[in-house]
Coordinates of C-alpha atoms and ligand atoms in Angstrom, one line a residue:
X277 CA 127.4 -44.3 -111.1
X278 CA 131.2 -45.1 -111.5
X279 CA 133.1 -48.0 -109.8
X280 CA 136.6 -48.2 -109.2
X281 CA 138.8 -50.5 -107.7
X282 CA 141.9 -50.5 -105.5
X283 CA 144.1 -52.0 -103.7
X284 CA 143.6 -50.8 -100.4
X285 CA 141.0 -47.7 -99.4
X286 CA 141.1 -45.8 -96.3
X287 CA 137.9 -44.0 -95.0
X288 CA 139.3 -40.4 -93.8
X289 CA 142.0 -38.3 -94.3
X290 CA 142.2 -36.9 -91.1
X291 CA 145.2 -37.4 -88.2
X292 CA 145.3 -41.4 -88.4
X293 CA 144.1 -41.9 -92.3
X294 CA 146.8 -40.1 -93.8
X295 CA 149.3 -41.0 -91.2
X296 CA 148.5 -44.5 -92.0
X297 CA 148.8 -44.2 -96.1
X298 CA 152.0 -42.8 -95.5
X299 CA 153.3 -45.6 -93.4
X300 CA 152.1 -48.2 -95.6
X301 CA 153.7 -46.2 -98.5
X302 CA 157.0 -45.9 -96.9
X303 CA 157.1 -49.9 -96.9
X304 CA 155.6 -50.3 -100.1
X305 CA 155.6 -47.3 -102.7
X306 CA 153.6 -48.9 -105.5
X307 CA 150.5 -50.0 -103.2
X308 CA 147.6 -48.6 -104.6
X309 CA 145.4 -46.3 -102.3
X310 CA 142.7 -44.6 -102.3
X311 CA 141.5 -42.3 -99.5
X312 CA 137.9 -41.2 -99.0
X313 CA 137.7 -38.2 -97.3
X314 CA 135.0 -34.9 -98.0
X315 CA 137.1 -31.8 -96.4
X316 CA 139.1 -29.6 -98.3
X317 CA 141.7 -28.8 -94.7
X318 CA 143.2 -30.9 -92.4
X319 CA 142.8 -30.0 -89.0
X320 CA 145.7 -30.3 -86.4
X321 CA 142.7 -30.4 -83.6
X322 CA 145.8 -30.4 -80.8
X323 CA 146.5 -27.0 -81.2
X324 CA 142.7 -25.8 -80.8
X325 CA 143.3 -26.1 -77.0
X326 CA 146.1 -23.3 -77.6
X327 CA 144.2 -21.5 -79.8
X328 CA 141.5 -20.7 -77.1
X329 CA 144.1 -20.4 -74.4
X330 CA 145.4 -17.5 -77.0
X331 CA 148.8 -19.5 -77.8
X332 CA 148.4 -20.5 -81.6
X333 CA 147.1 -18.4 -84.2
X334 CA 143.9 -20.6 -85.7
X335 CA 144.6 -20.6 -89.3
X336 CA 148.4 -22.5 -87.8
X337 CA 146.5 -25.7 -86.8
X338 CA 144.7 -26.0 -90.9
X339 CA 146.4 -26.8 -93.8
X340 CA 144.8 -27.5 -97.2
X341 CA 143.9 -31.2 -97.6
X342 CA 145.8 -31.7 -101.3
X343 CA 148.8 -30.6 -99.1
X344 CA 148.8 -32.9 -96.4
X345 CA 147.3 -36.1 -99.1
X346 CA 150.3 -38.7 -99.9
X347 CA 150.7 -37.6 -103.7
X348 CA 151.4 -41.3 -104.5
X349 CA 147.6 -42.0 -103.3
X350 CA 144.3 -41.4 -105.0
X351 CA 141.9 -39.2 -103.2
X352 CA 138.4 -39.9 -104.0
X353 CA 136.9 -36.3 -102.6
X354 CA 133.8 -37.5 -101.1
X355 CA 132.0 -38.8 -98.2
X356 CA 131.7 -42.4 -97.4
X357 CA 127.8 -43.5 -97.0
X358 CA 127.9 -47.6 -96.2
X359 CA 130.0 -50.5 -96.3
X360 CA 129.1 -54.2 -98.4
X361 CA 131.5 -56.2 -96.7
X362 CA 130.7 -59.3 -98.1
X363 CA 131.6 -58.5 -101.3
X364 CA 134.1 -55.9 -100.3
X365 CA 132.4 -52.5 -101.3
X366 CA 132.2 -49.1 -100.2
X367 CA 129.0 -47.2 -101.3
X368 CA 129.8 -43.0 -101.3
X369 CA 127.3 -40.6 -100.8
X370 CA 127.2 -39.9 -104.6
X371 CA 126.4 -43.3 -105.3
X372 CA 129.8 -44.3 -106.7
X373 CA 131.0 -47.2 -105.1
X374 CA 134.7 -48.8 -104.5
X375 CA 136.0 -52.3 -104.5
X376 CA 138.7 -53.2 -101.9
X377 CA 141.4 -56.2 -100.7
X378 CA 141.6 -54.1 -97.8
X379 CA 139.8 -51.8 -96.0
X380 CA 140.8 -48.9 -93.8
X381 CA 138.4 -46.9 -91.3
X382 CA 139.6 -44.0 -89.8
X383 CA 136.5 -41.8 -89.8
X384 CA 136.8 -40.2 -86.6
X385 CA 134.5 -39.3 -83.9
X386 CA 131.3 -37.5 -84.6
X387 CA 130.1 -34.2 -82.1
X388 CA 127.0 -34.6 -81.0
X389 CA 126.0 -30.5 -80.7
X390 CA 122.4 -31.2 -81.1
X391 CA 122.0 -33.3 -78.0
X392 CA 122.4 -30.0 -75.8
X393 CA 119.0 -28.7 -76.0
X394 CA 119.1 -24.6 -77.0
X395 CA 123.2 -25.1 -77.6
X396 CA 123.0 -25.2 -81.6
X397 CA 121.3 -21.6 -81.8
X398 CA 123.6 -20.1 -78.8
X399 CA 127.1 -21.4 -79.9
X400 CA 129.8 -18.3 -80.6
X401 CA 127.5 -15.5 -79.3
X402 CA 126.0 -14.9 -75.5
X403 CA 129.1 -16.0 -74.0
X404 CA 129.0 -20.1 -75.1
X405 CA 131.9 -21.2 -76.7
X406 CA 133.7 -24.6 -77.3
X407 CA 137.5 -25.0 -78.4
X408 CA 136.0 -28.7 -79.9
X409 CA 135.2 -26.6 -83.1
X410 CA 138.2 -24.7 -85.3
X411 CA 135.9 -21.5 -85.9
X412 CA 135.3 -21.0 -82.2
X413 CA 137.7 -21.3 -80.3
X414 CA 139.5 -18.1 -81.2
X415 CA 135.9 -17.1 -79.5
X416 CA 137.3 -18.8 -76.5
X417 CA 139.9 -16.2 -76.1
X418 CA 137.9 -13.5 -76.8
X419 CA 135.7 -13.8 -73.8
X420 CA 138.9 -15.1 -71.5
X421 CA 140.1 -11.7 -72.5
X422 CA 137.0 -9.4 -71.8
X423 CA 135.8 -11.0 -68.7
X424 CA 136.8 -9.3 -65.6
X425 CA 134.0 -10.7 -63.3
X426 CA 131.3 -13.1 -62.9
X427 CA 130.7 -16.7 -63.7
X428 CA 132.7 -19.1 -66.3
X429 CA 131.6 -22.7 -66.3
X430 CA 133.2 -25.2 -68.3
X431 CA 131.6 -28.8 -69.0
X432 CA 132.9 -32.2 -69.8
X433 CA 130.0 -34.6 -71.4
X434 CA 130.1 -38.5 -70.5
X435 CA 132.8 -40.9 -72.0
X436 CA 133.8 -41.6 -74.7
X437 CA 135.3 -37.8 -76.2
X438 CA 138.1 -37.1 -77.6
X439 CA 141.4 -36.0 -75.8
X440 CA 139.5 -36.0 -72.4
X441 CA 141.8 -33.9 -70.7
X442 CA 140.7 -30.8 -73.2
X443 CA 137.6 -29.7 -71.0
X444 CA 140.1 -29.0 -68.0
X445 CA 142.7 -27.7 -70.5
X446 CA 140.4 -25.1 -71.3
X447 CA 139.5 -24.3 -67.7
X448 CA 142.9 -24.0 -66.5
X449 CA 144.5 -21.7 -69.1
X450 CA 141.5 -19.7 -68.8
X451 CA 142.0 -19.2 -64.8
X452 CA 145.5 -18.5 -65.4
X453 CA 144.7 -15.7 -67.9
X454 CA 142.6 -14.2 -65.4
X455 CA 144.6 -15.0 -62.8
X456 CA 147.7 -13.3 -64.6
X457 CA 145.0 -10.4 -65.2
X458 CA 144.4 -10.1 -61.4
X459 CA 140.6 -11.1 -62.0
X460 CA 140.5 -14.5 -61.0
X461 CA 139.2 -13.7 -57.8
X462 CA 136.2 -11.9 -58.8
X463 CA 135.5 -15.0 -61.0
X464 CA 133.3 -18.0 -59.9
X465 CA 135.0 -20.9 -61.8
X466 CA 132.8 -24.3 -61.8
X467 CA 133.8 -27.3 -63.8
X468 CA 130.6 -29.5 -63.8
X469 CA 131.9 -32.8 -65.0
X470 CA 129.3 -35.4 -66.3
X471 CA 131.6 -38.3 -64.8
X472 CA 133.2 -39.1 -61.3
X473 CA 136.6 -38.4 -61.5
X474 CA 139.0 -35.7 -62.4
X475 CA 141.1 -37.9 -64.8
X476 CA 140.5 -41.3 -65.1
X477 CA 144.3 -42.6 -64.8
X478 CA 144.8 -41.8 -60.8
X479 CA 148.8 -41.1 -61.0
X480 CA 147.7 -37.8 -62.8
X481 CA 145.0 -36.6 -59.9
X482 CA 146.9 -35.1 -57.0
X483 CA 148.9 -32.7 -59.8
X484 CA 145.7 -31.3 -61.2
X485 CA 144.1 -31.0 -57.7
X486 CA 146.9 -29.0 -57.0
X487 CA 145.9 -26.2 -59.6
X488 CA 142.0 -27.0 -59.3
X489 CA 142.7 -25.7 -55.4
X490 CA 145.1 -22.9 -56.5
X491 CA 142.8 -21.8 -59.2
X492 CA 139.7 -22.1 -56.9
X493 CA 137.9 -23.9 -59.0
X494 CA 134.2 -25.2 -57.5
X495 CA 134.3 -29.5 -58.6
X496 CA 130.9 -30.7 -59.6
X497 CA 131.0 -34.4 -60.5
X498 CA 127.9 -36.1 -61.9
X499 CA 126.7 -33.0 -63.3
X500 CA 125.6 -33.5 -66.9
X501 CA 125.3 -30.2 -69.1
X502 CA 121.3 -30.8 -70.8
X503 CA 120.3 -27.6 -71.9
X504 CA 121.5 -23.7 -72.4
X505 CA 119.7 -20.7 -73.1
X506 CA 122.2 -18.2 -74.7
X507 CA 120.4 -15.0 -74.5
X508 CA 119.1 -16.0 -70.5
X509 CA 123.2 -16.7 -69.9
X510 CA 121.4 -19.8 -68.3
X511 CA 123.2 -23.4 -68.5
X512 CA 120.9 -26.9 -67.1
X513 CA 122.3 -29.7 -65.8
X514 CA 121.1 -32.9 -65.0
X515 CA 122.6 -33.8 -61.5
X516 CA 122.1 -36.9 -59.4
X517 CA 119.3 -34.9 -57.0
X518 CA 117.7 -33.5 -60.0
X519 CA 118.0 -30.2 -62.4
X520 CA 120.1 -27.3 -61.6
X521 CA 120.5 -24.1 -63.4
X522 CA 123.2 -22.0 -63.4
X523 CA 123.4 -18.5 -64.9
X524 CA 127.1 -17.8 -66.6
X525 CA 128.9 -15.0 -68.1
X526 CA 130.6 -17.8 -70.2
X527 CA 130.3 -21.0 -70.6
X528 CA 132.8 -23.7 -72.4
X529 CA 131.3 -26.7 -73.7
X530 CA 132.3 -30.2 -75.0
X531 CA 129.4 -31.8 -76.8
X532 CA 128.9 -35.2 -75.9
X533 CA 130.7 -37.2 -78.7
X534 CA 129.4 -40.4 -80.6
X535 CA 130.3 -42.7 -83.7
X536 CA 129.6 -41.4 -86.6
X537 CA 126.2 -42.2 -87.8
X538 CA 127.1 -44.2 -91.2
X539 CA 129.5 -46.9 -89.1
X540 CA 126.6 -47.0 -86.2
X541 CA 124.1 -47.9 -88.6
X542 CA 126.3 -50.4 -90.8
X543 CA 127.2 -53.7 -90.2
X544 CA 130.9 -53.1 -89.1
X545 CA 129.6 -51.7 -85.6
X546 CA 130.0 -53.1 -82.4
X547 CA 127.4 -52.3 -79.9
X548 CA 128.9 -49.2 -78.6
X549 CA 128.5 -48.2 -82.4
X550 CA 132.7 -47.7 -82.8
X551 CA 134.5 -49.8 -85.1
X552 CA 134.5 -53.5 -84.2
X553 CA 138.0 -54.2 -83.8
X554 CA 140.3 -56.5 -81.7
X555 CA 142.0 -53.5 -79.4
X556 CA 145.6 -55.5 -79.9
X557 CA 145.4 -55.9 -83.5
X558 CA 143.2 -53.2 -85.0
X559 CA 141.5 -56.0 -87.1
X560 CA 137.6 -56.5 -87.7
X561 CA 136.2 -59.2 -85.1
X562 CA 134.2 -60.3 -88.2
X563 CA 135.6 -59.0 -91.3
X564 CA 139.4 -60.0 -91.6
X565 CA 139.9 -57.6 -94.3
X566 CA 138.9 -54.9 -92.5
X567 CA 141.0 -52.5 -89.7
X568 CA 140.1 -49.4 -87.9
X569 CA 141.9 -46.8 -85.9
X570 CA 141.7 -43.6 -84.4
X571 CA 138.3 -41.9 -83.1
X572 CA 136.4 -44.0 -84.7
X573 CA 137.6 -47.6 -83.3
X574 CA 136.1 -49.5 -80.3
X575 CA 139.5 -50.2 -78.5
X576 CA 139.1 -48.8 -74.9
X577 CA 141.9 -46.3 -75.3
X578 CA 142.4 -42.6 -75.0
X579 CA 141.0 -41.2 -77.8
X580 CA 144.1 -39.0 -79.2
X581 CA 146.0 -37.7 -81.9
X582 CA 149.2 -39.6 -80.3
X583 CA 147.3 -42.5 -79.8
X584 CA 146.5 -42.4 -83.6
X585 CA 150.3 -41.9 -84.0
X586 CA 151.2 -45.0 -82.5
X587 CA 148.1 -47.3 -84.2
X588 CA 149.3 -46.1 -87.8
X589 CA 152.3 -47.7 -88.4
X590 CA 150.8 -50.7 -86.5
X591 CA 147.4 -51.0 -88.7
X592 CA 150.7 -50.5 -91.8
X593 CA 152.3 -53.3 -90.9
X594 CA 149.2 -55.4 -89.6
X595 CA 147.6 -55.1 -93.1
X596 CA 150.4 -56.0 -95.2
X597 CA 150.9 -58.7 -93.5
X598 CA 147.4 -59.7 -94.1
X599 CA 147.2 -58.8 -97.8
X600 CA 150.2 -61.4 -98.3
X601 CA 148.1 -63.9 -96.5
X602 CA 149.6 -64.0 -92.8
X603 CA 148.2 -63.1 -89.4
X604 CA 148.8 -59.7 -88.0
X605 CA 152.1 -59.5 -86.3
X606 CA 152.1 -56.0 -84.4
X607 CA 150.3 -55.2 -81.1
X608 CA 148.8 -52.0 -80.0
X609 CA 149.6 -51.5 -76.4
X610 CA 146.4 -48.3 -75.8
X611 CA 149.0 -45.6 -75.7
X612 CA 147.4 -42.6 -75.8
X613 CA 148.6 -39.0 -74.4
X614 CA 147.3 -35.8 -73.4
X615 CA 149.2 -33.1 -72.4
X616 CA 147.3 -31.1 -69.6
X617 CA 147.8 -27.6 -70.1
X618 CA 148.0 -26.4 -66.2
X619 CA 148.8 -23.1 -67.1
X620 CA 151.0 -21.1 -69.4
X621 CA 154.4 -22.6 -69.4
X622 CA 153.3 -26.0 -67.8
X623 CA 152.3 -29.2 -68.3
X624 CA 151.3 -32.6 -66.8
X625 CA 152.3 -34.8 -69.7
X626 CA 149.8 -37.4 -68.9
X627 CA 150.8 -40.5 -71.3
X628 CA 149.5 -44.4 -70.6
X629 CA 147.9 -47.3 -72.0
X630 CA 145.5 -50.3 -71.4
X631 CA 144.4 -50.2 -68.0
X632 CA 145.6 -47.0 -67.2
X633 CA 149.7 -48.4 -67.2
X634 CA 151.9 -45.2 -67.4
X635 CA 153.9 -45.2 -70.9
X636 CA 156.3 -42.5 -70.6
X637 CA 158.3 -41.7 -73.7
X638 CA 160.9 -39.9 -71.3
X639 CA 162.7 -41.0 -68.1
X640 CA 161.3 -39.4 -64.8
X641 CA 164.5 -37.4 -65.1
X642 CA 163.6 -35.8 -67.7
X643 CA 160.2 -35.3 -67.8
X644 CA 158.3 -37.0 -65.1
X645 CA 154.7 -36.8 -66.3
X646 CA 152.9 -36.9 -63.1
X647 CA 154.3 -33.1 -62.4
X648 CA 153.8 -29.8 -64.0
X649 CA 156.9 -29.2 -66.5
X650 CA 158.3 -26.5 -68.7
X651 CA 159.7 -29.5 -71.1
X652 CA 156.6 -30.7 -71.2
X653 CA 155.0 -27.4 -72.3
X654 CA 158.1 -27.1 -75.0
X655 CA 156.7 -30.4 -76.6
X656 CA 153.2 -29.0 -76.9
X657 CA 154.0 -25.6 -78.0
X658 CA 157.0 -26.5 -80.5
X659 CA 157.8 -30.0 -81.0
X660 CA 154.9 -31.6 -81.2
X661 CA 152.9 -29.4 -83.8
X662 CA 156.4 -30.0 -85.9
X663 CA 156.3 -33.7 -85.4
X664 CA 152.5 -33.9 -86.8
X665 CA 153.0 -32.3 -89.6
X666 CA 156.0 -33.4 -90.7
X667 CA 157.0 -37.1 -89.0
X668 CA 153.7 -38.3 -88.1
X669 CA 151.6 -37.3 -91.5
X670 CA 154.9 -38.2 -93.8
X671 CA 155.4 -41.9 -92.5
X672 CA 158.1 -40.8 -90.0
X673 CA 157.4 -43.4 -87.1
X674 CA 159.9 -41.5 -84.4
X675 CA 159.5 -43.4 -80.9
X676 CA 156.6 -45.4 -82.5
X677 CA 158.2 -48.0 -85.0
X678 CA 155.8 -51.3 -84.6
X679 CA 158.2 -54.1 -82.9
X680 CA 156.8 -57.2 -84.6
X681 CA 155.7 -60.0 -82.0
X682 CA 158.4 -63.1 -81.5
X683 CA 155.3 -65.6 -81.2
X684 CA 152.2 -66.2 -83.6
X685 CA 149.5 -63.9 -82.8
X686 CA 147.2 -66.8 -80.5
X687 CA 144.1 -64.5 -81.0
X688 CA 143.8 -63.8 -84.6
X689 CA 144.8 -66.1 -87.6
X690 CA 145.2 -65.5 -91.2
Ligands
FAD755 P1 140.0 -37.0 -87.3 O1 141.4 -36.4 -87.3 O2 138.9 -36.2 -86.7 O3 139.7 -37.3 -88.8 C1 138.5 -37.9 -89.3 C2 138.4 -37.6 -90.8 O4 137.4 -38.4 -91.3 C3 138.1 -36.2 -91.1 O5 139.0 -35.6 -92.0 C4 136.7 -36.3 -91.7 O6 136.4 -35.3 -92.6 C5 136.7 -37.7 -92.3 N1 135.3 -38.2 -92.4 C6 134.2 -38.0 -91.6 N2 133.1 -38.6 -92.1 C7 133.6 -39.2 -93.3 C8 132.9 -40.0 -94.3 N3 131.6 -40.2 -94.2 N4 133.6 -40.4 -95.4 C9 134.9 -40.1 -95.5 N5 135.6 -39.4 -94.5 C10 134.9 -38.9 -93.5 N6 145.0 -35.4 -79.3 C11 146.2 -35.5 -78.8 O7 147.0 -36.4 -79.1 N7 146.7 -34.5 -77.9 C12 146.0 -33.4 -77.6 O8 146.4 -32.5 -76.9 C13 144.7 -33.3 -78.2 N8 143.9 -32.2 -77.9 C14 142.7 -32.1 -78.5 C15 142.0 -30.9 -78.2 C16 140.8 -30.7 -78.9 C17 140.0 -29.4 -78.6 C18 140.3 -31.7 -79.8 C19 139.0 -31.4 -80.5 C20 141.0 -32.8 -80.0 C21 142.2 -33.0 -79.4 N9 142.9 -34.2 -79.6 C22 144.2 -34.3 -79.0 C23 142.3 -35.4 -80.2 C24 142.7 -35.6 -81.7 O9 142.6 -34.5 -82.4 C25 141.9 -36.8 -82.3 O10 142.0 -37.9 -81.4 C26 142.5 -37.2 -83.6 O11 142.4 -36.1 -84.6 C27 141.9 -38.5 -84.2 O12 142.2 -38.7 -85.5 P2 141.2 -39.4 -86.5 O13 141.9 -39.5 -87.8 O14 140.6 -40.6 -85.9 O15 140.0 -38.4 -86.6

């Protein structure tokens, strides 16, 4: 069993773990970092929405992990298995453990497949597909392609997912494939949606509506998807008035999504099982060496790549601040975007905060988010793909440099 120590470690090298290293790196080079983090690629999980709308190629949104890895850090290739924050430790699954000043989580969210009953042994054949996995959603396309008549359904699990606009992304680009095809109207669309609402920030409604009407898509709210039988092309779902069962031709699901099972069951969880951290400050309610961000935190925001975008440089500054024995001075406002895909060509550029407050990054003039937009498409296709791989992941903090507060944080102290 080996031990080693450093100066900071980060749990995850995905989107907001190496975005993070490299932001603290840009202020300090000679901070010594290790990141934790299993995979051998790096997922750019934003373009797996295009991939099964048959935009991207798959093997554009994956890059080797050693390529995307600060090569100032140390990566420690292996999973993280439980925290000892008392004495600041990190236990790995190979029973190695590490020894901290400060620690980072950014371990993501975890995809709960097996709480869809059947959906495990069905998933990439008989029609079920999801683009919430890199291997299938090229198997998205495929049946978008082929189908020329039937039933599609495409579900949404109950909060909190990731990027909560992808289950309608899906579903539009789909429709306007087939619509494009001259199919869509032999094609019963149903979006059964295990919450209430379309999109839970209301200035973003009346656009989607728009296509959902155009596109002739049947709304089921409050339907939850329990159970699928691949080979019977038969989806369950728990509804208000009890079980329904649908038969499908295809059938696009988001697993319901949860913390991942080694921060649930240690003690840096809050009750929802996320992260305990103040939402402002990214800090440990408990543990004032410790931050979280991305996926895996328990702020109330949107969990999204660009919301990860705008906590990294924050957490950066936040925890150097504390390593030299100050109070954070940076506050995260919940920006989060997604880009709803309404067809090819368009998009409602849906970007906020806390409390649902719009946060544009562009004047209405420009782009105004709340109606479909070629721009905003542009950003999605090109920019933004460009961005992440070379601003976000490198330490470039375009349009989301940390201002530093005037006053002393009154929440949190050294
Ligand atoms: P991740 O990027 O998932 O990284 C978590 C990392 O932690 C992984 O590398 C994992 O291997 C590692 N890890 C897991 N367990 C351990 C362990 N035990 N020890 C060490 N490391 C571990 N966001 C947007 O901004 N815009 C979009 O349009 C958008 N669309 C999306 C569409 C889809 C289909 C999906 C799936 C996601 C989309 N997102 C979008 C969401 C975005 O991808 C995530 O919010 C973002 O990747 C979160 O970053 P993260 O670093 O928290 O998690």
């Amino acid at each position: 069993m080996a031990n080693a120590t450093h100066e900071i470690v980060i749990i995850g090298g995905g989107s907001a773990g190496i975005a993070t290293a490299s932001s603290l790196l840009k202020r300090r080079p000679e901070l010594d970092i290790a990141i934790v983090e299993p995979a051998n690629l790096h997922y750019y999980q934003p373009g797996w929405t295009m991939v099964g709308g048959g935009v991207f190629d798959a093997p554009v949104t994956a890059r080797p992990m050693r390529d995307v890895m600060p090569s100032a850090v140390t990566w420690v290739q292996e999973s993280a298995a439980s925290f000892q924050p008392e004495i600041k430790q990190v236990t790995l699954q190979n029973g190695d453990t590490l020894h901290y000043r400060l620690l980072i989580v950014a371990a993501g969210i975890r995809l709960a497949w097996e709480q869809i009953e059947g959906l495990g042994q069905s998933l990439g054949a008989h029609g079920v597909t999801s683009n919430y996995r890199y291997d299938l959603a090229p198997y998205t396309w495929q049946l978008v392609k082929s189908l020329k008549q039937g039933r599609a359904l495409f579900t949404q699990p109950p909060m909190p997912i990731k990027c909560a606009g992808a289950p309608q992304k899906a579903m539009y680009l789909s429709c306007d494939a087939w619509r494009d095809a001259g199919v869509l109207g032999d094609i019963d669309v149903q979006f059964h949606n295990a919450g209430a609402v379309l999109f839970g920030v209301d200035a973003y409604v009346p656009a989607l509506m728009d296509y959902v009407d155009r596109y002739g898509i049947d709304l089921n709210f409050g339907s939850t998807l329990t159970a699928i039988d691949g080979p019977a092309r038969q989806a369950i779902f728990k509804t208000a008035d009890g079980e329904i069962t649908r038969d499908f031709d295809m059938i696009h699901v988001v697993p319901p999504q949860v913390a991942p099972d080694f921060i649930a069951d240690s003690p840096l969880a809050a009750e929802s099982g996320f992260v305990d951290v103040d939402q402002f400050t990214l800090r440990h309610h408990r543990f004032p060496d410790i931050f979280a961000l991305g996926d895996v935190g328990s702020m109330p925001n949107a969990k999204t790549a660009a919301a990860a975008r705008k906590q990294a440089p924050i957490v950066a500054v936040n925890a150097l601040a504390v390593l030299d024995g100050h109070a954070p001075v940076c506050d995260y406002d919940g920006y989060g975007s997604c880009p709803l895909t309404v067809e090819r060509g368009r998009i409602v550029l849906a970007e906020f905060g806390y409390g649902g407050k719009l946060l544009p990054s562009f004047p209405d003039w420009i782009i105004d988010g709340t109606k479909p937009h070629r721009l905003s498409w542009l950003l999605k296709s090109e920019a933004l793909p460009w961005i992440y791989w070379n601003g976000m992941l490198k330490g470039h903090e375009w349009l989301v440099k940390p201002k530093p507060r005037l006053t002393p944080n009154p929440r949190q102290a050294a």
